[in-house]
PDB file of C-alpha atoms and ligand atoms in Angstrom:
ATOM      1  CA  UNK A 207      35.922 233.001 -64.245  1.00 41.00           C
ATOM      2  CA  UNK A 208      37.332 230.245 -62.032  1.00 43.00           C
ATOM      3  CA  UNK A 209      40.303 232.534 -61.184  1.00 44.00           C
ATOM      4  CA  UNK A 210      37.898 235.214 -59.939  1.00 46.00           C
ATOM      5  CA  UNK A 211      35.991 232.725 -57.805  1.00 47.00           C
ATOM      6  CA  UNK A 212      39.224 231.363 -56.283  1.00 50.00           C
ATOM      7  CA  UNK A 213      40.557 234.842 -55.428  1.00 50.00           C
ATOM      8  CA  UNK A 214      37.785 235.768 -52.976  1.00 52.00           C
ATOM      9  CA  UNK A 215      38.733 233.481 -50.085  1.00 53.00           C
ATOM     10  CA  UNK A 216      42.295 234.890 -50.003  1.00 55.00           C
ATOM     11  CA  UNK A 217      41.359 238.570 -50.408  1.00 57.00           C
ATOM     12  CA  UNK A 218      38.904 238.773 -47.505  1.00 72.00           C
ATOM     13  CA  UNK A 219      41.244 237.474 -44.788  1.00 73.00           C
ATOM     14  CA  UNK A 220      43.994 239.737 -46.136  1.00 75.00           C
ATOM     15  CA  UNK A 221      41.686 242.738 -45.952  1.00 84.00           C
ATOM     16  CA  UNK A 222      40.656 241.766 -42.440  1.00 85.00           C
ATOM     17  CA  UNK A 223      44.295 241.461 -41.391  1.00 88.00           C
ATOM     18  CA  UNK A 224      45.040 244.871 -42.881  1.00 87.00           C
ATOM     19  CA  UNK A 225      42.161 246.441 -40.948  1.00 87.00           C
ATOM     20  CA  UNK A 226      43.273 244.733 -37.742  1.00 90.00           C
ATOM     21  CA  UNK A 227      46.821 245.980 -38.289  1.00 92.00           C
ATOM     22  CA  UNK A 228      45.626 249.538 -38.874  1.00 90.00           C
ATOM     23  CA  UNK A 229      43.440 249.475 -35.737  1.00 92.00           C
ATOM     24  CA  UNK A 230      46.331 248.042 -33.696  1.00 95.00           C
ATOM     25  CA  UNK A 231      48.716 250.729 -34.941  1.00 95.00           C
ATOM     26  CA  UNK A 232      46.146 253.404 -34.206  1.00 94.00           C
ATOM     27  CA  UNK A 233      45.632 252.137 -30.652  1.00 96.00           C
ATOM     28  CA  UNK A 234      49.402 251.964 -30.171  1.00 97.00           C
ATOM     29  CA  UNK A 235      49.724 255.609 -31.226  1.00 97.00           C
ATOM     30  CA  UNK A 236      46.897 256.581 -28.824  1.00 97.00           C
ATOM     31  CA  UNK A 237      48.674 254.808 -25.954  1.00 96.00           C
ATOM     32  CA  UNK A 238      52.079 256.309 -26.831  1.00 96.00           C
ATOM     33  CA  UNK A 239      50.635 259.829 -27.081  1.00 97.00           C
ATOM     34  CA  UNK A 240      48.930 259.371 -23.707  1.00 95.00           C
ATOM     35  CA  UNK A 241      52.135 258.125 -22.071  1.00 94.00           C
ATOM     36  CA  UNK A 242      54.167 260.960 -23.606  1.00 95.00           C
ATOM     37  CA  UNK A 243      51.798 263.905 -23.168  1.00 96.00           C
ATOM     38  CA  UNK A 244      48.843 262.755 -21.007  1.00 96.00           C
ATOM     39  CA  UNK A 245      46.293 264.545 -23.258  1.00 96.00           C
ATOM     40  CA  UNK A 246      47.558 263.503 -26.716  1.00 97.00           C
ATOM     41  CA  UNK A 247      45.647 260.206 -26.876  1.00 97.00           C
ATOM     42  CA  UNK A 248      42.347 261.881 -26.026  1.00 97.00           C
ATOM     43  CA  UNK A 249      42.950 264.617 -28.581  1.00 98.00           C
ATOM     44  CA  UNK A 250      43.703 262.042 -31.285  1.00 97.00           C
ATOM     45  CA  UNK A 251      40.490 260.135 -30.536  1.00 98.00           C
ATOM     46  CA  UNK A 252      38.570 263.431 -30.657  1.00 97.00           C
ATOM     47  CA  UNK A 253      40.145 264.373 -33.987  1.00 97.00           C
ATOM     48  CA  UNK A 254      39.309 260.926 -35.390  1.00 97.00           C
ATOM     49  CA  UNK A 255      35.656 261.175 -34.332  1.00 97.00           C
ATOM     50  CA  UNK A 256      35.339 264.633 -35.901  1.00 97.00           C
ATOM     51  CA  UNK A 257      36.862 263.436 -39.191  1.00 96.00           C
ATOM     52  CA  UNK A 258      34.488 260.450 -39.243  1.00 95.00           C
ATOM     53  CA  UNK A 259      31.484 262.625 -38.365  1.00 95.00           C
ATOM     54  CA  UNK A 260      32.324 264.962 -41.258  1.00 94.00           C
ATOM     55  CA  UNK A 261      32.250 261.937 -43.612  1.00 92.00           C
ATOM     56  CA  UNK A 262      35.741 262.769 -44.908  1.00 88.00           C
ATOM     57  CA  UNK A 263      36.569 260.619 -47.973  1.00 90.00           C
ATOM     58  CA  UNK A 264      38.449 257.478 -46.950  1.00 86.00           C
ATOM     59  CA  UNK A 265      41.602 258.375 -48.896  1.00 89.00           C
ATOM     60  CA  UNK A 266      41.958 261.703 -47.021  1.00 91.00           C
ATOM     61  CA  UNK A 267      41.141 260.448 -43.520  1.00 90.00           C
ATOM     62  CA  UNK A 268      44.679 259.853 -42.236  1.00 91.00           C
ATOM     63  CA  UNK A 269      45.929 263.233 -43.427  1.00 95.00           C
ATOM     64  CA  UNK A 270      42.828 265.055 -42.158  1.00 96.00           C
ATOM     65  CA  UNK A 271      43.059 263.320 -38.773  1.00 96.00           C
ATOM     66  CA  UNK A 272      46.764 264.162 -38.458  1.00 96.00           C
ATOM     67  CA  UNK A 273      46.265 267.828 -39.367  1.00 97.00           C
ATOM     68  CA  UNK A 274      43.257 268.188 -37.074  1.00 97.00           C
ATOM     69  CA  UNK A 275      45.151 266.478 -34.232  1.00 98.00           C
ATOM     70  CA  UNK A 276      48.053 268.939 -34.517  1.00 98.00           C
ATOM     71  CA  UNK A 277      45.684 271.927 -34.545  1.00 98.00           C
ATOM     72  CA  UNK A 278      43.527 270.689 -31.651  1.00 98.00           C
ATOM     73  CA  UNK A 279      46.548 269.626 -29.590  1.00 98.00           C
ATOM     74  CA  UNK A 280      48.202 273.048 -30.015  1.00 98.00           C
ATOM     75  CA  UNK A 281      45.040 274.976 -29.154  1.00 97.00           C
ATOM     76  CA  UNK A 282      44.240 272.739 -26.168  1.00 97.00           C
ATOM     77  CA  UNK A 283      47.814 272.911 -24.850  1.00 97.00           C
ATOM     78  CA  UNK A 284      47.923 276.696 -25.079  1.00 96.00           C
ATOM     79  CA  UNK A 285      44.445 277.527 -23.746  1.00 96.00           C
ATOM     80  CA  UNK A 286      42.233 274.857 -22.227  1.00 96.00           C
ATOM     81  CA  UNK A 287      44.851 272.681 -20.513  1.00 97.00           C
ATOM     82  CA  UNK A 288      46.646 275.451 -18.549  1.00 96.00           C
ATOM     83  CA  UNK A 289      43.302 276.802 -17.314  1.00 96.00           C
ATOM     84  CA  UNK A 290      42.011 273.367 -16.308  1.00 96.00           C
ATOM     85  CA  UNK A 291      45.333 272.413 -14.690  1.00 96.00           C
ATOM     86  CA  UNK A 292      45.317 275.604 -12.620  1.00 94.00           C
ATOM     87  CA  UNK A 293      41.798 274.825 -11.441  1.00 93.00           C
ATOM     88  CA  UNK A 294      43.022 271.393 -10.331  1.00 89.00           C
ATOM     89  CA  UNK A 295      46.066 272.698  -8.437  1.00 93.00           C
ATOM     90  CA  UNK A 296      48.941 272.628 -10.936  1.00 96.00           C
ATOM     91  CA  UNK A 297      50.427 275.466 -12.912  1.00 96.00           C
ATOM     92  CA  UNK A 298      52.555 275.624 -16.023  1.00 97.00           C
ATOM     93  CA  UNK A 299      56.207 276.410 -15.275  1.00 98.00           C
ATOM     94  CA  UNK A 300      57.749 279.112 -17.516  1.00 97.00           C
ATOM     95  CA  UNK A 301      58.399 278.175 -21.159  1.00 96.00           C
ATOM     96  CA  UNK A 302      60.431 281.012 -22.606  1.00 91.00           C
ATOM     97  CA  UNK A 303      62.929 280.985 -25.438  1.00 87.00           C
ATOM     98  CA  UNK A 304      64.462 284.204 -24.109  1.00 92.00           C
ATOM     99  CA  UNK A 305      68.060 283.544 -22.942  1.00 91.00           C
ATOM    100  CA  UNK A 306      67.621 286.092 -20.159  1.00 93.00           C
ATOM    101  CA  UNK A 307      64.643 284.247 -18.604  1.00 96.00           C
ATOM    102  CA  UNK A 308      65.713 283.457 -15.041  1.00 96.00           C
ATOM    103  CA  UNK A 309      63.636 280.232 -14.999  1.00 98.00           C
ATOM    104  CA  UNK A 310      62.536 278.284 -18.048  1.00 98.00           C
ATOM    105  CA  UNK A 311      62.386 274.852 -19.609  1.00 98.00           C
ATOM    106  CA  UNK A 312      65.743 273.806 -20.999  1.00 97.00           C
ATOM    107  CA  UNK A 313      63.981 272.480 -24.109  1.00 96.00           C
ATOM    108  CA  UNK A 314      60.677 273.723 -25.490  1.00 95.00           C
ATOM    109  CA  UNK A 315      59.923 270.081 -26.285  1.00 96.00           C
ATOM    110  CA  UNK A 316      59.209 269.681 -22.565  1.00 97.00           C
ATOM    111  CA  UNK A 317      56.436 272.285 -22.873  1.00 97.00           C
ATOM    112  CA  UNK A 318      55.179 270.957 -26.212  1.00 97.00           C
ATOM    113  CA  UNK A 319      54.699 267.561 -24.551  1.00 97.00           C
ATOM    114  CA  UNK A 320      52.882 269.106 -21.542  1.00 97.00           C
ATOM    115  CA  UNK A 321      55.542 267.857 -19.132  1.00 97.00           C
ATOM    116  CA  UNK A 322      56.076 271.273 -17.494  1.00 98.00           C
ATOM    117  CA  UNK A 323      53.325 271.311 -14.877  1.00 97.00           C
ATOM    118  CA  UNK A 324      53.914 271.427 -11.131  1.00 97.00           C
ATOM    119  CA  UNK A 325      52.390 272.670  -7.916  1.00 96.00           C
ATOM    120  CA  UNK A 326      52.561 276.432  -7.177  1.00 97.00           C
ATOM    121  CA  UNK A 327      55.123 275.619  -4.429  1.00 97.00           C
ATOM    122  CA  UNK A 328      57.540 274.198  -7.012  1.00 97.00           C
ATOM    123  CA  UNK A 329      57.099 277.242  -9.261  1.00 97.00           C
ATOM    124  CA  UNK A 330      57.687 279.637  -6.365  1.00 97.00           C
ATOM    125  CA  UNK A 331      60.763 277.681  -5.230  1.00 98.00           C
ATOM    126  CA  UNK A 332      62.381 277.866  -8.680  1.00 98.00           C
ATOM    127  CA  UNK A 333      61.773 281.616  -8.994  1.00 98.00           C
ATOM    128  CA  UNK A 334      63.164 282.317  -5.536  1.00 98.00           C
ATOM    129  CA  UNK A 335      66.192 280.094  -6.081  1.00 98.00           C
ATOM    130  CA  UNK A 336      66.948 281.772  -9.419  1.00 98.00           C
ATOM    131  CA  UNK A 337      66.766 285.229  -7.808  1.00 97.00           C
ATOM    132  CA  UNK A 338      68.960 284.183  -4.886  1.00 98.00           C
ATOM    133  CA  UNK A 339      71.572 282.517  -7.112  1.00 98.00           C
ATOM    134  CA  UNK A 340      71.787 285.433  -9.511  1.00 96.00           C
ATOM    135  CA  UNK A 341      72.781 287.990  -6.873  1.00 96.00           C
ATOM    136  CA  UNK A 342      76.237 286.521  -6.134  1.00 97.00           C
ATOM    137  CA  UNK A 343      76.524 284.746  -9.512  1.00 97.00           C
ATOM    138  CA  UNK A 344      75.265 287.108 -12.243  1.00 95.00           C
ATOM    139  CA  UNK A 345      73.538 285.690 -15.331  1.00 95.00           C
ATOM    140  CA  UNK A 346      72.770 282.372 -13.623  1.00 97.00           C
ATOM    141  CA  UNK A 347      69.807 280.852 -15.442  1.00 97.00           C
ATOM    142  CA  UNK A 348      67.802 278.042 -13.859  1.00 98.00           C
ATOM    143  CA  UNK A 349      66.626 275.505 -16.415  1.00 98.00           C
ATOM    144  CA  UNK A 350      64.328 272.596 -15.636  1.00 98.00           C
ATOM    145  CA  UNK A 351      63.768 269.329 -17.519  1.00 97.00           C
ATOM    146  CA  UNK A 352      60.679 267.164 -16.884  1.00 97.00           C
ATOM    147  CA  UNK A 353      58.330 268.329 -14.129  1.00 97.00           C
ATOM    148  CA  UNK A 354      54.847 266.764 -14.241  1.00 96.00           C
ATOM    149  CA  UNK A 355      51.696 266.384 -16.332  1.00 96.00           C
ATOM    150  CA  UNK A 356      48.821 268.893 -16.130  1.00 96.00           C
ATOM    151  CA  UNK A 357      46.408 266.615 -14.297  1.00 94.00           C
ATOM    152  CA  UNK A 358      46.785 264.448 -11.226  1.00 86.00           C
ATOM    153  CA  UNK A 359      45.083 261.308 -12.426  1.00 80.00           C
ATOM    154  CA  UNK A 360      47.584 259.121 -10.607  1.00 78.00           C
ATOM    155  CA  UNK A 361      49.277 258.553 -13.914  1.00 83.00           C
ATOM    156  CA  UNK A 362      53.068 258.100 -13.819  1.00 83.00           C
ATOM    157  CA  UNK A 363      55.148 260.191 -16.192  1.00 86.00           C
ATOM    158  CA  UNK A 364      57.348 257.623 -17.856  1.00 84.00           C
ATOM    159  CA  UNK A 365      60.218 256.939 -17.822  1.00 85.00           C
ATOM    160  CA  UNK A 366      60.274 258.561 -14.386  1.00 84.00           C
ATOM    161  CA  UNK A 367      59.225 256.436 -11.451  1.00 77.00           C
ATOM    162  CA  UNK A 368      57.918 259.273  -9.299  1.00 85.00           C
ATOM    163  CA  UNK A 369      56.902 262.352 -11.313  1.00 89.00           C
ATOM    164  CA  UNK A 370      53.149 261.694 -11.107  1.00 86.00           C
ATOM    165  CA  UNK A 371      52.089 264.161  -8.418  1.00 91.00           C
ATOM    166  CA  UNK A 372      53.412 267.562  -9.554  1.00 93.00           C
ATOM    167  CA  UNK A 373      55.795 267.819  -6.590  1.00 95.00           C
ATOM    168  CA  UNK A 374      58.904 266.712  -8.483  1.00 96.00           C
ATOM    169  CA  UNK A 375      61.059 268.505 -10.983  1.00 97.00           C
ATOM    170  CA  UNK A 376      64.361 267.713 -12.655  1.00 97.00           C
ATOM    171  CA  UNK A 377      66.908 270.527 -12.830  1.00 98.00           C
ATOM    172  CA  UNK A 378      69.673 270.956 -15.376  1.00 98.00           C
ATOM    173  CA  UNK A 379      73.233 271.301 -14.139  1.00 98.00           C
ATOM    174  CA  UNK A 380      75.185 274.470 -14.913  1.00 98.00           C
ATOM    175  CA  UNK A 381      78.045 274.053 -17.393  1.00 98.00           C
ATOM    176  CA  UNK A 382      81.164 275.839 -18.649  1.00 97.00           C
ATOM    177  CA  UNK A 383      82.653 275.904 -22.132  1.00 96.00           C
ATOM    178  CA  UNK A 384      86.265 274.744 -22.796  1.00 94.00           C
ATOM    179  CA  UNK A 385      87.454 278.286 -21.919  1.00 95.00           C
ATOM    180  CA  UNK A 386      86.035 277.857 -18.405  1.00 95.00           C
ATOM    181  CA  UNK A 387      83.213 280.353 -18.952  1.00 97.00           C
ATOM    182  CA  UNK A 388      79.670 279.711 -17.737  1.00 97.00           C
ATOM    183  CA  UNK A 389      77.282 279.055 -20.631  1.00 97.00           C
ATOM    184  CA  UNK A 390      73.752 280.050 -19.511  1.00 96.00           C
ATOM    185  CA  UNK A 391      71.024 277.630 -20.575  1.00 94.00           C
ATOM    186  CA  UNK A 392      73.378 275.134 -22.250  1.00 95.00           C
ATOM    187  CA  UNK A 393      73.891 271.482 -21.390  1.00 96.00           C
ATOM    188  CA  UNK A 394      75.743 268.724 -23.284  1.00 95.00           C
ATOM    189  CA  UNK A 395      72.460 267.095 -24.342  1.00 95.00           C
ATOM    190  CA  UNK A 396      69.846 269.416 -25.893  1.00 94.00           C
ATOM    191  CA  UNK A 397      67.144 267.896 -23.661  1.00 94.00           C
ATOM    192  CA  UNK A 398      69.359 267.790 -20.570  1.00 92.00           C
ATOM    193  CA  UNK A 399      69.085 264.031 -20.116  1.00 94.00           C
ATOM    194  CA  UNK A 400      71.704 261.441 -21.073  1.00 94.00           C
ATOM    195  CA  UNK A 401      74.718 263.774 -21.184  1.00 93.00           C
ATOM    196  CA  UNK A 402      76.341 262.080 -18.192  1.00 94.00           C
ATOM    197  CA  UNK A 403      79.117 263.462 -16.019  1.00 92.00           C
ATOM    198  CA  UNK A 404      81.264 260.344 -15.762  1.00 89.00           C
ATOM    199  CA  UNK A 405      82.814 259.167 -12.494  1.00 88.00           C
ATOM    200  CA  UNK A 406      86.569 259.782 -12.245  1.00 88.00           C
ATOM    201  CA  UNK A 407      89.035 257.021 -11.360  1.00 86.00           C
ATOM    202  CA  UNK A 408      88.597 256.167  -7.691  1.00 85.00           C
ATOM    203  CA  UNK A 409      85.089 257.711  -7.437  1.00 85.00           C
ATOM    204  CA  UNK A 410      82.197 255.802  -5.844  1.00 80.00           C
ATOM    205  CA  UNK A 411      80.410 253.631  -8.407  1.00 81.00           C
ATOM    206  CA  UNK A 412      77.794 251.626  -6.472  1.00 81.00           C
ATOM    207  CA  UNK A 413      76.163 250.371  -9.678  1.00 83.00           C
ATOM    208  CA  UNK A 414      79.328 249.159 -11.404  1.00 76.00           C
ATOM    209  CA  UNK A 415      78.356 245.532 -10.778  1.00 73.00           C
ATOM    210  CA  UNK A 416      74.568 245.993 -10.939  1.00 65.00           C
ATOM    211  CA  UNK A 417      72.664 243.622 -13.200  1.00 66.00           C
ATOM    212  CA  UNK A 418      69.064 242.977 -14.230  1.00 65.00           C
ATOM    213  CA  UNK A 419      66.208 245.040 -15.612  1.00 63.00           C
ATOM    214  CA  UNK A 420      66.667 248.712 -14.811  1.00 67.00           C
ATOM    215  CA  UNK A 421      65.962 252.290 -15.938  1.00 72.00           C
ATOM    216  CA  UNK A 422      69.615 253.113 -15.357  1.00 79.00           C
ATOM    217  CA  UNK A 423      70.608 253.801 -18.936  1.00 80.00           C
ATOM    218  CA  UNK A 424      74.247 254.600 -19.606  1.00 82.00           C
ATOM    219  CA  UNK A 425      73.755 255.563 -23.285  1.00 82.00           C
ATOM    220  CA  UNK A 426      77.464 254.977 -23.876  1.00 85.00           C
ATOM    221  CA  UNK A 427      77.051 255.307 -27.652  1.00 89.00           C
ATOM    222  CA  UNK A 428      75.665 258.848 -27.242  1.00 87.00           C
ATOM    223  CA  UNK A 429      78.378 260.269 -25.014  1.00 87.00           C
ATOM    224  CA  UNK A 430      81.045 260.975 -27.687  1.00 89.00           C
ATOM    225  CA  UNK A 431      78.483 263.018 -29.663  1.00 90.00           C
ATOM    226  CA  UNK A 432      77.981 265.696 -27.001  1.00 91.00           C
ATOM    227  CA  UNK A 433      79.962 268.961 -27.037  1.00 89.00           C
ATOM    228  CA  UNK A 434      82.808 269.275 -24.553  1.00 86.00           C
ATOM    229  CA  UNK A 435      81.121 271.140 -21.698  1.00 95.00           C
ATOM    230  CA  UNK A 436      82.280 270.715 -18.108  1.00 95.00           C
ATOM    231  CA  UNK A 437      80.392 271.169 -14.870  1.00 96.00           C
ATOM    232  CA  UNK A 438      80.359 274.712 -13.494  1.00 97.00           C
ATOM    233  CA  UNK A 439      81.158 273.481 -10.007  1.00 96.00           C
ATOM    234  CA  UNK A 440      80.729 276.859  -8.327  1.00 97.00           C
ATOM    235  CA  UNK A 441      77.186 277.325  -9.618  1.00 98.00           C
ATOM    236  CA  UNK A 442      76.157 273.715  -9.048  1.00 98.00           C
ATOM    237  CA  UNK A 443      77.448 273.812  -5.458  1.00 98.00           C
ATOM    238  CA  UNK A 444      75.588 277.105  -4.939  1.00 98.00           C
ATOM    239  CA  UNK A 445      72.366 275.539  -6.259  1.00 98.00           C
ATOM    240  CA  UNK A 446      72.709 272.444  -4.072  1.00 98.00           C
ATOM    241  CA  UNK A 447      73.559 274.554  -1.010  1.00 98.00           C
ATOM    242  CA  UNK A 448      70.477 276.677  -1.686  1.00 98.00           C
ATOM    243  CA  UNK A 449      68.272 273.600  -2.013  1.00 98.00           C
ATOM    244  CA  UNK A 450      69.550 272.093   1.243  1.00 97.00           C
ATOM    245  CA  UNK A 451      69.544 275.488   2.984  1.00 97.00           C
ATOM    246  CA  UNK A 452      66.855 278.059   2.145  1.00 97.00           C
ATOM    247  CA  UNK A 453      65.150 275.434  -0.025  1.00 97.00           C
ATOM    248  CA  UNK A 454      64.115 273.567   3.106  1.00 96.00           C
ATOM    249  CA  UNK A 455      61.820 276.442   4.063  1.00 96.00           C
ATOM    250  CA  UNK A 456      60.353 276.267   0.537  1.00 96.00           C
ATOM    251  CA  UNK A 457      59.428 272.619   1.082  1.00 95.00           C
ATOM    252  CA  UNK A 458      62.356 270.701  -0.452  1.00 97.00           C
ATOM    253  CA  UNK A 459      62.359 267.219   1.060  1.00 97.00           C
ATOM    254  CA  UNK A 460      64.561 265.109  -1.194  1.00 97.00           C
ATOM    255  CA  UNK A 461      67.324 265.532  -3.769  1.00 97.00           C
ATOM    256  CA  UNK A 462      68.745 262.780  -5.975  1.00 96.00           C
ATOM    257  CA  UNK A 463      72.382 263.057  -7.032  1.00 96.00           C
ATOM    258  CA  UNK A 464      74.938 260.385  -7.955  1.00 94.00           C
ATOM    259  CA  UNK A 465      77.360 259.579  -5.103  1.00 94.00           C
ATOM    260  CA  UNK A 466      80.450 260.499  -7.153  1.00 95.00           C
ATOM    261  CA  UNK A 467      79.086 264.032  -7.671  1.00 96.00           C
ATOM    262  CA  UNK A 468      78.133 264.363  -3.999  1.00 96.00           C
ATOM    263  CA  UNK A 469      81.782 263.622  -3.207  1.00 94.00           C
ATOM    264  CA  UNK A 470      83.260 265.788  -5.948  1.00 94.00           C
ATOM    265  CA  UNK A 471      81.072 268.802  -5.113  1.00 96.00           C
ATOM    266  CA  UNK A 472      81.347 268.310  -1.335  1.00 95.00           C
ATOM    267  CA  UNK A 473      77.637 268.837  -0.745  1.00 95.00           C
ATOM    268  CA  UNK A 474      76.720 266.044   1.641  1.00 87.00           C
ATOM    269  CA  UNK A 475      73.342 266.543   3.334  1.00 94.00           C
ATOM    270  CA  UNK A 476      70.684 264.102   4.631  1.00 95.00           C
ATOM    271  CA  UNK A 477      68.303 265.340   1.935  1.00 96.00           C
ATOM    272  CA  UNK A 478      70.755 264.418  -0.843  1.00 97.00           C
ATOM    273  CA  UNK A 479      70.263 260.747  -1.600  1.00 94.00           C
ATOM    274  CA  UNK A 480      71.215 258.041  -4.030  1.00 91.00           C
ATOM    275  CA  UNK A 481      68.240 256.793  -6.048  1.00 88.00           C
ATOM    276  CA  UNK A 482      69.539 253.230  -6.277  1.00 84.00           C
ATOM    277  CA  UNK A 483      70.674 251.220  -9.269  1.00 84.00           C
ATOM    278  CA  UNK A 484      67.208 250.463 -10.696  1.00 79.00           C
ATOM    279  CA  UNK A 485      66.302 254.097 -11.439  1.00 81.00           C
ATOM    280  CA  UNK A 486      67.736 256.650 -13.868  1.00 84.00           C
ATOM    281  CA  UNK A 487      71.210 258.083 -13.282  1.00 88.00           C
ATOM    282  CA  UNK A 488      71.442 261.477 -11.630  1.00 92.00           C
ATOM    283  CA  UNK A 489      74.754 262.734 -12.960  1.00 92.00           C
ATOM    284  CA  UNK A 490      73.094 264.428 -15.955  1.00 95.00           C
ATOM    285  CA  UNK A 491      70.509 266.307 -13.859  1.00 96.00           C
ATOM    286  CA  UNK A 492      69.311 266.862 -10.290  1.00 97.00           C
ATOM    287  CA  UNK A 493      65.946 265.531  -9.156  1.00 97.00           C
ATOM    288  CA  UNK A 494      64.156 267.410  -6.393  1.00 97.00           C
ATOM    289  CA  UNK A 495      60.971 266.737  -4.481  1.00 96.00           C
ATOM    290  CA  UNK A 496      58.872 269.329  -2.669  1.00 97.00           C
ATOM    291  CA  UNK A 497      56.479 268.745   0.215  1.00 94.00           C
ATOM    292  CA  UNK A 498      53.374 270.191  -1.460  1.00 87.00           C
TER     293      UNK A 498
HETATM  294 ZN1   ZN B  39      63.216 263.310 -11.571  1.00 76.87          ZN
END
């Protein structure tokens, strides 16, 4: 009897700690989903409220909430979100798995995370550029990485410093296989990011001595894992020349590219800039900004 009486004071605080831990983890997941997808946190809260309203047995709540979240997120992302985004001035960029698609996301993960929204001007620019590049360079396929979120709530799209307004999009480089043949839609990294084109001996390296907190990740441990693809210089030069030439009339205002690639590709232009040492590297992709 005395053992039972003595147990109570230790069990209650433990139970309270467990509840606090669960609530903290839940809130962390809501925040992470919001940062990753913009709508995911709201959908998870909605799914949780529905599961609670249906008086789902406690032991099934986590599973039921997870399953309902996946279903609601998929339906919202495919129907409601594109329609609402269009009404607020952003459209979904193409998300096709077809290799022959002239413009598409490099990875469907980009679309699954709702990071493929941009202004109509950006969409039109990509389509026109793809058409113009394909005429002299057959089979050229334009692939984009992160663009923007569906809604302009002033929310940044981490880890990017500037992708909050729908006027920015990251473009994949074009690559060749070891035989020197263009490989449409392929990049060293499956998501396009972090497969860096390294500076050659003697190239400009303005961040070689940079120190301090920064989003300039080198991911050195990842580099040996990527397949041996090399830059298709002809296609990349053609893309950059288009962006600094006809692209100007389509509203291109700024392009980020690492200095060593500017030199190697010979594409100097006032619009092509170095992003500085505190932001992400731009020798795994090109960042462009459009006026509207
Ligand atoms: Zn960018």
